[in-house]
Short mmCIF file of C-alpha atoms in Angstrom, two decimals:
data_model
loop_
_atom_site.label_atom_id
_atom_site.label_comp_id
_atom_site.label_asym_id
_atom_site.label_seq_id
_atom_site.Cartn_x
_atom_site.Cartn_y
_atom_site.Cartn_z
CA MET A 1 63.19 -86.14 73.55
CA PHE A 2 65.30 -83.62 72.01
CA VAL A 3 69.13 -84.13 72.44
CA PRO A 4 71.50 -81.12 70.85
CA VAL A 5 74.44 -81.94 69.53
CA SER A 6 76.42 -79.34 71.62
CA SER A 7 75.03 -76.12 72.84
CA ALA A 8 71.13 -76.13 72.76
CA PRO A 9 70.21 -74.14 69.91
CA THR A 10 67.17 -71.86 69.41
CA PHE A 11 64.53 -72.33 67.54
CA LYS A 12 62.20 -69.58 68.60
CA ASP A 13 60.18 -67.97 65.70
CA PHE A 14 61.72 -70.78 63.36
CA THR A 15 59.95 -72.52 60.55
CA LEU A 16 59.94 -76.01 60.98
CA ILE A 17 59.69 -78.48 58.17
CA MET A 18 59.05 -82.32 58.93
CA PRO A 19 57.60 -85.12 57.00
CA ALA A 20 54.85 -87.69 57.76
CA ILE A 21 56.11 -91.43 57.06
CA SER A 22 53.55 -91.91 54.39
CA VAL A 23 52.99 -93.80 51.06
CA GLY A 24 55.93 -93.59 49.09
CA ASN A 25 58.16 -91.84 51.54
CA VAL A 26 57.77 -88.89 49.58
CA GLY A 27 57.84 -86.55 52.50
CA GLN A 28 60.97 -87.93 53.59
CA LEU A 29 62.39 -87.81 50.19
CA ALA A 30 61.33 -84.16 49.93
CA VAL A 31 63.41 -83.40 53.25
CA ASP A 32 66.12 -85.29 51.89
CA LEU A 33 66.33 -82.95 49.17
CA ILE A 34 66.09 -79.43 51.57
CA ILE A 35 69.00 -80.87 53.77
CA SER A 36 71.31 -81.96 50.80
CA THR A 37 70.77 -78.91 48.71
CA LEU A 38 70.75 -76.24 51.31
CA ASN A 39 73.81 -78.44 53.45
CA LEU A 40 72.11 -78.07 56.58
CA ASN A 41 73.97 -79.13 59.84
CA THR A 42 72.92 -81.30 62.46
CA VAL A 43 71.92 -79.64 65.43
CA GLY A 44 70.16 -82.44 67.65
CA TYR A 45 68.66 -85.52 67.59
CA ILE A 46 65.02 -86.77 68.62
CA HIS A 47 65.60 -89.56 70.76
CA THR A 48 62.72 -91.91 71.42
CA ALA A 49 61.99 -95.42 72.05
CA SER A 50 58.59 -94.82 69.21
CA LEU A 51 60.71 -95.33 66.16
CA ILE A 52 63.01 -98.30 65.00
CA PRO A 53 66.49 -97.96 65.68
CA MET A 54 68.56 -97.08 62.46
CA VAL A 55 72.03 -95.65 62.14
CA GLY A 56 74.29 -95.24 58.87
CA ASN A 57 77.22 -92.94 57.62
CA ASN A 58 75.86 -89.63 56.64
CA PRO A 59 73.77 -89.76 53.93
CA TYR A 60 74.43 -86.22 52.51
CA ALA A 61 77.93 -87.08 51.95
CA THR A 62 80.08 -84.89 49.31
CA SER A 63 83.54 -86.24 50.13
CA ASP A 64 85.29 -88.65 52.28
CA GLU A 65 85.62 -86.08 55.03
CA THR A 66 81.94 -85.79 55.58
CA SER A 67 81.25 -89.36 54.42
CA THR A 68 82.18 -90.60 58.25
CA GLU A 69 79.76 -89.02 60.39
CA LEU A 70 77.11 -91.29 61.71
CA SER A 71 73.25 -90.60 61.26
CA THR A 72 70.65 -91.66 63.42
CA ASN A 73 66.70 -92.30 62.62
CA ALA A 74 65.77 -88.77 63.67
CA GLU A 75 67.64 -85.77 63.27
CA VAL A 76 67.19 -82.09 63.60
CA TYR A 77 68.98 -79.86 60.82
CA SER A 78 68.75 -76.09 61.06
CA LEU A 79 69.82 -72.88 59.23
CA PRO A 80 69.76 -69.95 61.47
CA GLU A 81 70.32 -67.36 58.64
CA ILE A 82 67.08 -68.26 57.28
CA LYS A 83 65.27 -69.13 60.59
CA LEU A 84 64.75 -72.91 59.39
CA ALA A 85 64.64 -75.91 61.05
CA VAL A 86 64.21 -79.34 59.46
CA LEU A 87 63.68 -82.79 61.17
CA GLN A 88 64.15 -85.90 59.35
CA ILE A 89 62.79 -88.97 60.26
CA ARG A 90 64.27 -92.11 58.75
CA SER A 91 62.48 -95.31 60.09
CA PRO A 92 58.83 -96.22 60.66
CA ILE A 93 56.89 -95.59 63.66
CA LEU A 94 56.21 -98.62 65.79
CA GLN A 95 52.68 -100.03 65.70
CA THR A 96 52.05 -99.40 69.35
CA LYS A 97 53.80 -96.17 69.44
CA TYR A 98 51.89 -93.78 67.32
CA ARG A 99 50.04 -91.79 70.10
CA GLN A 100 53.29 -91.15 72.13
CA PHE A 101 55.17 -90.25 69.03
CA GLN A 102 52.62 -87.69 67.98
CA ASN A 103 52.56 -86.52 71.59
CA LEU A 104 56.35 -86.17 71.63
CA ILE A 105 56.35 -84.12 68.60
CA LEU A 106 53.77 -81.85 69.75
CA THR A 107 55.30 -81.16 72.64
CA TRP A 108 58.44 -80.29 70.96
CA ILE A 109 56.89 -77.98 68.84
CA LYS A 110 55.53 -76.21 71.74
CA THR A 111 58.46 -76.03 73.70
CA SER A 112 60.60 -74.93 70.71
CA GLU A 113 58.35 -71.93 70.12
CA PHE A 114 58.33 -72.60 66.40
CA SER A 115 56.62 -69.58 64.46
CA LYS A 116 55.06 -72.31 61.97
CA ALA A 117 55.19 -75.91 61.40
CA ILE A 118 55.18 -77.86 57.99
CA ILE A 119 54.27 -81.32 57.46
CA LEU A 120 55.34 -82.75 54.13
CA SER A 121 53.01 -85.87 53.53
CA SER A 122 51.36 -88.17 50.79
CA SER A 123 48.15 -89.86 50.23
CA HIS A 124 46.98 -93.06 48.37
CA ALA A 125 46.41 -92.06 44.69
CA TYR A 126 43.93 -95.01 44.04
CA GLN A 127 41.95 -94.02 46.79
CA ARG A 128 40.97 -90.23 45.34
CA ASP A 129 37.26 -89.57 44.71
CA ASP A 130 36.05 -88.49 41.48
CA ARG A 131 36.93 -84.99 41.76
CA GLN A 132 40.36 -85.47 43.07
CA LEU A 133 41.37 -87.56 39.80
CA LEU A 134 41.39 -84.40 37.81
CA GLY A 135 43.94 -81.59 37.65
CA THR A 136 46.61 -81.40 40.29
CA PRO A 137 47.67 -84.20 42.67
CA LEU A 138 48.57 -81.57 45.02
CA ARG A 139 46.85 -80.65 48.21
CA TYR A 140 47.28 -78.33 51.44
CA LEU A 141 45.53 -78.01 54.57
CA LEU A 142 46.03 -74.66 57.21
CA THR A 143 45.12 -75.17 60.78
CA PRO A 144 42.60 -72.00 61.83
CA ALA A 145 46.17 -70.68 63.84
CA MET A 146 48.19 -70.98 60.58
CA GLN A 147 45.60 -69.51 58.36
CA SER A 148 45.47 -66.43 60.64
CA ILE A 149 49.30 -66.34 59.45
CA VAL A 150 49.18 -67.21 55.80
CA GLY A 151 45.74 -65.29 54.87
CA ASP A 152 45.10 -65.81 51.48
CA ASN A 153 48.41 -66.07 50.04
CA LEU A 154 47.88 -69.82 49.22
CA GLN A 155 44.62 -69.34 47.69
CA MET A 156 45.99 -66.80 45.43
CA MET A 157 48.39 -69.38 44.16
CA ASN A 158 45.69 -71.39 42.92
CA TRP A 159 46.47 -73.92 45.30
CA LYS A 160 43.75 -76.49 46.22
CA LYS A 161 42.62 -77.30 49.46
CA MET A 162 42.23 -80.92 50.64
CA GLU A 163 38.39 -81.99 49.97
CA LYS A 164 36.44 -83.60 52.50
CA ILE A 165 34.89 -86.84 51.78
CA ALA A 166 31.90 -88.04 52.74
CA VAL A 167 31.80 -90.74 55.67
CA PHE A 168 29.74 -93.25 53.77
CA PRO A 169 30.67 -92.57 49.80
CA GLU A 170 27.58 -93.74 47.88
CA ILE A 171 25.19 -92.40 50.53
CA SER A 172 24.02 -88.84 49.93
CA ASN A 173 23.58 -86.62 52.87
CA THR A 174 26.32 -88.15 54.81
CA ARG A 175 28.65 -85.88 57.12
CA GLN A 176 31.80 -84.88 55.61
CA HIS A 177 35.41 -85.78 57.08
CA LEU A 178 38.84 -85.62 56.59
CA TYR A 179 40.36 -88.52 55.36
CA ILE A 180 44.00 -89.12 54.19
CA PRO A 181 44.56 -92.60 53.48
CA GLY A 182 48.25 -93.69 53.34
CA GLY A 183 49.05 -90.68 55.19
CA GLY A 184 50.41 -92.14 58.36
CA ILE A 185 50.06 -89.41 61.46
CA THR A 186 49.06 -86.62 59.38
CA LYS A 187 45.34 -86.47 59.74
CA GLN A 188 45.95 -87.25 63.51
CA LEU A 189 48.66 -84.41 64.00
CA TYR A 190 46.61 -81.87 61.84
CA ASN A 191 43.51 -82.52 64.06
CA VAL A 192 45.29 -82.06 67.25
CA CYS A 193 46.95 -79.22 65.92
CA CYS A 194 43.93 -77.69 65.09
CA SER A 195 42.55 -77.97 68.57
CA GLU A 196 45.73 -76.81 70.43
CA GLY A 197 45.76 -73.72 68.23
CA ILE A 198 49.47 -74.55 66.55
CA PRO A 199 50.00 -73.15 63.32
CA LEU A 200 50.64 -75.97 60.88
CA ALA A 201 50.16 -76.54 57.51
CA VAL A 202 50.07 -79.96 55.64
CA LEU A 203 51.44 -80.30 52.17
CA LEU A 204 50.63 -83.43 50.37
CA VAL A 205 50.62 -85.24 46.81
CA PHE A 206 48.68 -88.06 45.73
CA CYS A 207 50.94 -91.01 44.67
CA SER A 208 51.64 -94.64 44.23
CA GLU A 209 54.28 -96.95 45.65
CA GLY A 210 57.13 -96.97 43.23
CA ASP A 211 59.87 -95.01 41.98
CA ASN A 212 58.93 -91.84 43.98
CA MET A 213 61.87 -89.57 43.35
CA PRO A 214 59.86 -87.60 40.66
CA ASP A 215 56.82 -87.20 43.39
CA ALA A 216 59.47 -85.96 45.69
CA PHE A 217 60.57 -83.39 43.29
CA VAL A 218 56.74 -82.26 42.79
CA LEU A 219 56.04 -81.99 46.25
CA ILE A 220 59.33 -79.74 47.28
CA ASN A 221 58.89 -77.62 44.10
CA TYR A 222 55.43 -77.27 45.42
CA LEU A 223 56.60 -75.92 49.03
CA ASN A 224 59.15 -73.94 47.51
CA GLU A 225 56.42 -71.88 45.63
CA TRP A 226 55.57 -70.76 49.10
CA LEU A 227 58.69 -70.57 50.85
CA HIS A 228 61.22 -69.68 48.09
CA LEU A 229 63.79 -71.92 49.74
CA VAL A 230 65.90 -71.98 46.62
CA GLU A 231 65.81 -69.80 43.21
CA ASN A 232 63.72 -71.47 40.46
CA ALA A 233 65.78 -72.47 37.72
CA CYS A 234 64.10 -73.41 34.11
CA ASP A 235 64.46 -77.04 34.82
CA GLN A 236 62.60 -77.47 38.15
CA SER A 237 64.46 -80.80 39.09
CA SER A 238 67.67 -79.11 38.81
CA ASN A 239 66.88 -76.54 41.89
CA TRP A 240 67.69 -79.57 44.13
CA LYS A 241 70.79 -81.77 44.80
CA ILE A 242 70.31 -85.32 44.96
CA PRO A 243 71.85 -87.13 48.13
CA CYS A 244 74.29 -89.68 47.51
CA SER A 245 72.05 -91.62 50.05
CA TRP A 246 69.58 -91.98 46.91
CA ARG A 247 71.72 -94.56 44.93
CA LEU A 248 70.80 -98.31 44.74
CA LEU A 249 66.95 -97.39 45.90
CA PHE A 250 66.20 -100.45 44.26
CA GLY A 251 68.94 -102.74 45.32
CA SER A 252 72.71 -103.82 44.31
CA GLY A 253 73.99 -104.41 41.02
CA ILE A 254 72.36 -107.13 38.65
CA PRO A 255 74.48 -110.47 38.62
CA PRO A 256 76.30 -110.54 35.31
CA ALA A 257 75.51 -114.17 35.10
CA LEU A 258 71.83 -113.30 34.42
CA PHE A 259 72.26 -112.50 30.83
CA MET B 1 42.48 -100.91 43.01
CA ALA B 2 40.78 -103.46 40.96
CA THR B 3 42.53 -106.22 39.31
CA PHE B 4 41.65 -107.91 35.99
CA PHE B 5 39.41 -110.20 37.76
CA GLY B 6 37.23 -107.54 39.08
CA GLU B 7 38.48 -108.10 42.79
CA VAL B 8 39.35 -105.12 44.79
CA VAL B 9 42.91 -105.03 46.37
CA SER B 10 44.44 -102.59 48.67
CA ALA B 11 47.61 -101.55 47.58
CA TYR B 12 50.55 -102.63 49.39
CA SER B 13 52.64 -99.30 51.00
CA ARG B 14 56.37 -100.01 52.10
CA ALA B 15 55.73 -96.82 54.44
CA VAL B 16 52.19 -97.34 55.82
CA GLU B 17 50.03 -100.00 56.84
CA ASP B 18 46.29 -99.97 56.03
CA GLY B 19 43.73 -99.15 58.90
CA GLU B 20 46.12 -97.35 61.22
CA ASP B 21 44.13 -94.07 61.16
CA ASP B 22 41.67 -94.85 63.68
CA SER B 23 42.67 -98.05 65.34
CA GLU B 24 44.10 -96.04 68.31
CA GLU B 25 40.60 -93.98 69.14
CA GLU B 26 38.65 -97.10 69.28
CA GLU B 27 40.29 -98.51 72.20
CA ASN B 28 38.26 -99.15 75.19
CA GLU B 29 38.79 -100.13 78.76
CA GLU B 30 39.62 -103.93 78.23
CA ASP B 31 41.79 -103.16 75.07
CA ARG B 32 44.09 -100.76 77.34
CA GLU B 33 44.12 -103.39 80.06
CA ILE B 34 45.43 -106.09 77.45
CA ARG B 35 47.76 -103.55 75.46
CA ASN B 36 49.38 -102.91 78.99
CA GLU B 37 49.59 -106.53 80.18
CA ILE B 38 51.56 -107.36 77.08
CA GLN B 39 53.71 -104.47 77.08
CA LYS B 40 54.67 -105.68 80.78
CA LYS B 41 55.55 -109.30 79.51
CA ARG B 42 57.85 -107.63 76.81
CA GLU B 43 59.71 -105.76 79.15
CA VAL B 44 63.26 -105.87 78.95
CA HIS B 45 65.17 -106.85 82.39
CA VAL B 46 68.75 -106.44 83.39
CA HIS B 47 70.07 -108.32 86.12
CA TRP B 48 73.62 -107.10 87.73
CA ASN B 49 75.26 -109.51 90.19
CA PRO B 50 75.59 -108.03 94.00
CA GLU B 51 78.85 -106.68 93.36
CA ILE B 52 77.72 -104.46 90.41
CA THR B 53 74.20 -104.04 91.97
CA ASN B 54 75.88 -102.40 95.35
CA SER B 55 78.05 -100.02 92.99
CA ILE B 56 74.83 -98.84 91.30
CA ASP B 57 73.20 -98.08 94.14
CA THR B 58 75.90 -96.48 95.96
CA SER B 59 77.26 -94.13 92.89
CA SER B 60 75.69 -90.70 92.61
CA ALA B 61 75.11 -91.31 89.33
CA LYS B 62 73.29 -94.65 89.67
CA ALA B 63 75.65 -96.42 87.39
CA PHE B 64 79.06 -98.50 87.66
CA GLN B 65 82.29 -97.86 86.30
CA CYS B 66 83.47 -99.59 83.00
CA SER B 67 86.28 -98.74 80.75
CA ASP B 68 85.21 -100.94 77.79
CA LEU B 69 81.94 -102.68 76.89
CA ILE B 70 82.33 -105.48 74.07
CA LEU B 71 78.90 -106.82 72.38
CA ALA B 72 78.45 -109.33 70.14
CA ALA B 73 75.02 -109.73 68.50
CA GLY B 74 74.67 -112.51 66.66
CA PRO B 75 75.92 -116.34 66.95
CA ASN B 76 79.05 -115.61 64.83
CA ALA B 77 80.25 -112.45 66.71
CA ALA B 78 79.12 -114.57 69.97
CA GLY B 79 81.35 -117.43 68.80
CA PHE B 80 84.37 -115.44 67.70
CA LEU B 81 84.50 -114.07 71.28
CA SER B 82 84.16 -117.47 72.91
CA ALA B 83 86.86 -118.90 70.92
CA PHE B 84 89.55 -115.83 71.10
CA VAL B 85 88.73 -114.18 74.05
CA LEU B 86 86.65 -116.28 76.52
CA SER B 87 88.76 -119.30 75.99
CA SER B 88 91.67 -117.98 78.06
CA GLY B 89 92.16 -116.44 81.58
CA SER B 90 89.55 -116.47 84.13
CA TRP B 91 86.19 -115.11 83.84
CA GLU B 92 82.98 -114.77 85.81
CA THR B 93 79.48 -113.89 84.77
CA VAL B 94 78.16 -110.69 86.45
CA GLY B 95 74.86 -110.22 84.82
CA SER B 96 72.08 -111.00 82.34
CA VAL B 97 69.28 -109.43 80.20
CA THR B 98 66.15 -111.60 80.15
CA LEU B 99 63.28 -110.46 77.89
CA TRP B 100 60.26 -112.42 76.07
CA ASN B 101 59.26 -111.95 72.41
CA GLU B 102 57.47 -114.26 69.83
CA ARG B 103 60.91 -115.63 68.55
CA CYS B 104 62.63 -116.06 71.80
CA LYS B 105 62.57 -119.64 73.04
CA THR B 106 62.56 -118.75 77.03
CA THR B 107 59.99 -116.79 79.22
CA ALA B 108 61.16 -113.59 80.91
CA ASN B 109 62.41 -113.63 84.40
CA GLN B 110 64.30 -116.70 84.38
CA GLN B 111 68.08 -117.18 83.99
CA LEU B 112 68.52 -118.14 80.45
CA PRO B 113 70.67 -121.06 79.51
CA ALA B 114 73.86 -120.02 77.77
CA GLY B 115 73.65 -120.16 74.03
CA SER B 116 70.25 -118.52 73.62
CA SER B 117 70.76 -115.39 76.27
CA CYS B 118 72.48 -112.28 76.61
CA VAL B 119 75.13 -112.63 79.29
CA PHE B 120 77.72 -110.12 80.86
CA HIS B 121 81.13 -111.82 81.29
CA ARG B 122 84.29 -109.91 82.98
CA PRO B 123 87.65 -111.01 83.60
CA THR B 124 88.59 -111.50 86.91
CA ASN B 125 92.03 -109.69 86.49
CA LYS B 126 90.50 -106.69 84.71
CA PRO B 127 87.20 -105.65 86.49
CA ASP B 128 86.85 -102.43 84.21
CA VAL B 129 86.40 -104.41 81.06
CA LEU B 130 82.64 -106.16 80.37
CA ILE B 131 81.61 -108.81 77.44
CA CYS B 132 78.09 -109.24 76.39
CA GLN B 133 77.02 -111.89 74.33
CA CYS B 134 73.65 -111.44 72.51
CA THR B 135 72.45 -114.37 70.68
CA CYS B 136 68.53 -114.15 71.38
CA HIS B 137 66.24 -111.91 69.08
CA VAL B 138 65.76 -108.84 70.37
CA ALA B 139 62.41 -107.26 68.98
CA GLU B 140 62.08 -103.76 67.59
CA ASP B 141 59.84 -102.47 70.47
CA GLN B 142 62.53 -103.92 72.67
CA LEU B 143 65.67 -102.46 71.22
CA PHE B 144 65.52 -99.05 72.70
CA GLN B 145 65.01 -100.08 76.03
CA TRP B 146 67.74 -102.77 75.92
CA ALA B 147 70.23 -100.17 75.11
CA GLU B 148 68.68 -97.46 77.89
CA LYS B 149 68.55 -100.05 80.43
CA VAL B 150 72.14 -101.51 79.86
CA LEU B 151 73.90 -98.24 78.93
CA GLY B 152 71.96 -96.58 81.63
CA SER B 153 73.62 -98.52 84.26
CA ILE B 154 77.15 -97.77 83.11
CA GLN B 155 78.90 -94.61 83.82
CA LYS B 156 79.43 -92.71 80.45
CA THR B 157 82.76 -91.22 81.62
CA GLY B 158 85.65 -93.45 80.30
CA LEU B 159 83.70 -95.54 78.49
CA THR B 160 84.50 -97.19 74.81
CA VAL B 161 81.86 -99.45 73.15
CA THR B 162 82.74 -102.30 70.78
CA VAL B 163 80.07 -103.99 68.79
CA LEU B 164 80.53 -106.74 66.91
CA SER B 165 77.45 -107.74 64.87
CA ASP B 166 76.54 -110.56 62.28
CA CYS B 167 74.49 -109.60 59.20
CA SER B 168 73.49 -111.73 55.90
CA VAL B 169 75.16 -110.20 52.60
CA ALA B 170 71.97 -110.24 51.02
CA GLU B 171 71.25 -106.94 53.05
CA TYR B 172 74.64 -105.47 51.58
CA LYS B 173 73.94 -102.81 48.77
CA THR B 174 76.62 -102.27 46.35
CA PRO B 175 76.75 -101.12 42.54
CA ASP B 176 78.46 -104.55 41.62
CA SER B 177 76.40 -107.76 42.24
CA VAL B 178 76.25 -109.27 45.67
CA SER B 179 77.18 -112.57 44.01
CA THR B 180 80.92 -111.20 42.76
CA ILE B 181 81.91 -109.97 46.43
CA PRO B 182 84.20 -112.35 48.29
CA VAL B 183 82.42 -113.27 51.64
CA PRO B 184 82.46 -112.75 54.75
CA PHE B 185 83.81 -109.41 55.09
CA LEU B 186 83.61 -106.60 57.69
CA ARG B 187 82.73 -102.97 57.46
CA ALA B 188 82.72 -100.54 60.51
CA LEU B 189 80.65 -97.81 61.75
CA LYS B 190 81.88 -95.33 64.38
CA THR B 191 80.32 -92.47 66.65
CA ARG B 192 81.40 -88.80 66.45
CA HIS B 193 83.64 -89.21 69.72
CA TYR B 194 85.36 -92.34 68.70
CA LYS B 195 89.01 -91.31 67.54
CA GLU B 196 90.50 -94.65 66.71
CA ALA B 197 90.93 -95.45 63.12
CA PRO B 198 88.71 -98.31 62.39
CA HIS B 199 90.54 -101.87 61.40
CA CYS B 200 88.27 -102.11 58.03
CA PRO B 201 86.56 -100.06 55.67
CA LEU B 202 83.69 -98.12 56.87
CA LEU B 203 80.27 -98.91 55.65
CA GLU B 204 79.40 -97.01 52.47
CA GLN B 205 76.20 -95.35 51.68
CA PRO B 206 73.47 -96.10 51.12
CA ASN B 207 73.73 -98.88 53.73
CA VAL B 208 72.14 -99.10 56.88
CA ILE B 209 72.32 -100.92 60.09
CA THR B 210 69.24 -101.81 62.01
CA GLY B 211 68.75 -104.14 65.13
CA LEU B 212 70.60 -104.14 68.33
CA PRO B 213 73.73 -102.66 66.94
CA ALA B 214 71.76 -99.84 65.66
CA ALA B 215 70.16 -99.04 68.93
CA VAL B 216 73.64 -99.36 70.86
CA LEU B 217 75.34 -96.81 68.29
CA SER B 218 72.26 -94.57 68.35
CA HIS B 219 72.43 -94.21 72.13
CA CYS B 220 76.44 -93.97 71.96
CA GLN B 221 76.02 -91.04 69.01
CA VAL B 222 73.44 -89.08 71.04
CA PHE B 223 75.03 -89.14 74.32
CA GLY B 224 78.44 -88.54 73.08
CA ILE B 225 80.19 -92.12 74.23
CA PRO B 226 82.90 -93.22 71.71
CA ALA B 227 81.98 -96.36 70.13
CA VAL B 228 82.61 -98.67 67.08
CA LEU B 229 80.58 -101.08 65.19
CA TYR B 230 82.25 -104.11 63.19
CA GLN B 231 79.54 -105.84 60.91
CA CYS B 232 80.39 -109.06 59.26
CA TYR B 233 78.25 -109.59 56.31
CA SER B 234 78.09 -113.02 55.46
CA ASP B 235 76.60 -115.60 53.46
CA VAL B 236 75.90 -117.99 56.17
CA VAL B 237 73.35 -117.34 58.86
CA LYS B 238 74.40 -120.09 61.13
CA PRO B 239 77.28 -120.14 63.27
CA ASP B 240 80.25 -121.06 60.82
CA SER B 241 84.00 -120.77 61.83
CA VAL B 242 85.13 -119.12 58.62
CA THR B 243 82.55 -116.21 59.49
CA MET B 244 83.80 -116.07 63.05
CA GLU B 245 87.26 -115.89 61.89
CA ALA B 246 86.33 -112.79 59.53
CA TYR B 247 86.30 -110.83 62.91
CA LYS B 248 90.08 -111.79 63.35
CA PRO B 249 90.86 -107.93 61.90
CA THR B 250 89.01 -106.48 65.37
CA VAL B 251 92.04 -107.66 67.52
CA SER B 252 93.68 -104.78 66.49
CA CYS B 253 91.02 -102.41 68.47
CA ARG B 254 92.29 -101.24 71.49
CA SER B 255 89.71 -102.56 73.59
CA LEU B 256 89.96 -106.11 72.01
CA SER B 257 93.70 -106.45 72.17
CA SER B 258 93.90 -105.82 75.96
CA VAL B 259 91.67 -109.25 76.44
CA MET B 260 92.05 -111.19 73.14
CA LYS B 261 94.48 -114.07 73.15
CA LEU B 262 95.30 -115.34 69.52
CA ASP B 263 96.48 -118.80 70.15
CA SER B 264 95.44 -120.45 67.23
CA SER B 265 95.40 -124.14 68.00
CA GLU B 266 93.04 -123.77 71.28
CA SER B 267 90.77 -121.39 69.41
CA VAL B 268 90.45 -123.64 66.22
CA ASP B 269 89.41 -126.54 68.63
CA ILE B 270 86.55 -123.98 70.36
CA LEU B 271 85.74 -123.03 67.00
CA LYS B 272 85.34 -126.66 65.56
CA LYS B 273 83.08 -127.57 69.04
CA LEU B 274 80.79 -124.40 68.69
CA VAL B 275 80.11 -125.25 64.88
CA ARG B 276 79.80 -129.11 65.39
CA VAL B 277 76.94 -128.54 67.97
CA ASN B 278 74.81 -126.81 65.30
CA GLU B 279 75.80 -129.49 62.79
CA ALA B 280 73.91 -132.36 65.01
CA GLN B 281 70.83 -132.12 62.88
CA SER B 282 69.42 -135.14 61.44
CA ASN B 283 69.21 -135.24 57.79
CA LEU B 284 66.11 -136.57 55.90
CA TYR B 285 67.91 -139.60 54.52
CA THR B 286 69.65 -141.07 57.65
#
């Protein structure tokens, strides 16, 4: 459930951006960049049994004063001036609780009356079919409700829609279905939002596990082309401020005795 | 993806697991029944003594009054409290938590023996203080329930929570090499409403806490309960007197100073006894 920090914030007509826990954690890294760059404040927590508990000190700290605020595994940030709300999820969903988590998010989106929701996700690069191996690794998907809001804007920017894949790849004349391997709850959430008439967009990038910081930049710049959250500088990676929690992503310092 | 020998290997992802897409849609009635049975078996049960149960039943908030809850998670934290807090004065056992998971050696719905349990103690002269020693493993899917059921039985107003927890120094991230840091050492985390200054440095980014301390601290942060966590990073995972003594700086903490007795001679004896229990393992050669 959503628990506000102080007085209950209003999200009516806001845009919600949230990550899917997907390959490379790219959605979550991209959301980190939004929160860090726009200096968003925590307005509430998603308190749920479906996520593994985790706490730490403020991952976006810029000074000693801001360093001591406790962060939990699912927090909501907001910038009312541009009607933006951002949900960050920092720990995995429990194996048996996928459906419960999905329903929780869906209910929250409906009761908060967001005007639209955008989910940032990723998919296994090694599972691409022949067409997807060429060109841009970025894809989008829109629910019918979102399509009626957005219209042609994304196609006019030459964005590529996520292709449907044959259910049995080597056999011709099989039906096609949506396949997002490594995307976590992306596909299920998209399908449910289609049937419930919720305006949802999925933005995803094909990637592999490893140092996924560059993939996060690629995905966030893709989103920025549409939403214009920050002004475009010449070097696109300098649009965004890297949070202090991105240090030591690959472990502690090296023991000096190693050399 | 294909390897050099031509076999196809699934790439491992730290974020998602293979085959999780359609697993829930293929469930039938029997699967659901099995899943429900497993969930019931893994439920966390909190038992209070009749006096506390009565306080809970008769209060409008369905919770009893407590000013300080001190929780020790891990054998060294529990050993520290045994040696420096529970060894003096008169204490009564007022409650316990029973749960079952694959790593827990006892079954649910039984009073667990001390040494592998979550037990609540209270000083007879200060009924507002509650100490909990938790040395059993609480599984990931049980953590939230544990925190909700225990903290849900206690009234939020006037409550302060102190958590002592063990952790391996291998989990600590620092720009210097972990091998160059003197261990054991303490780090603290506190919720927004906790106003006292912690008695050791705060946990630096990007370190995070997981497990029972995380579940308790999350609950306290979300519901505005003042809480502090003292995490002891050590290179020894078994009960160890040096690690237990590393918790000594927490004695200045208001919650602990009211119940703690730093009488060295008695405490040292108790520490030795606690550690000896674990040394009684046979060597391959004896």
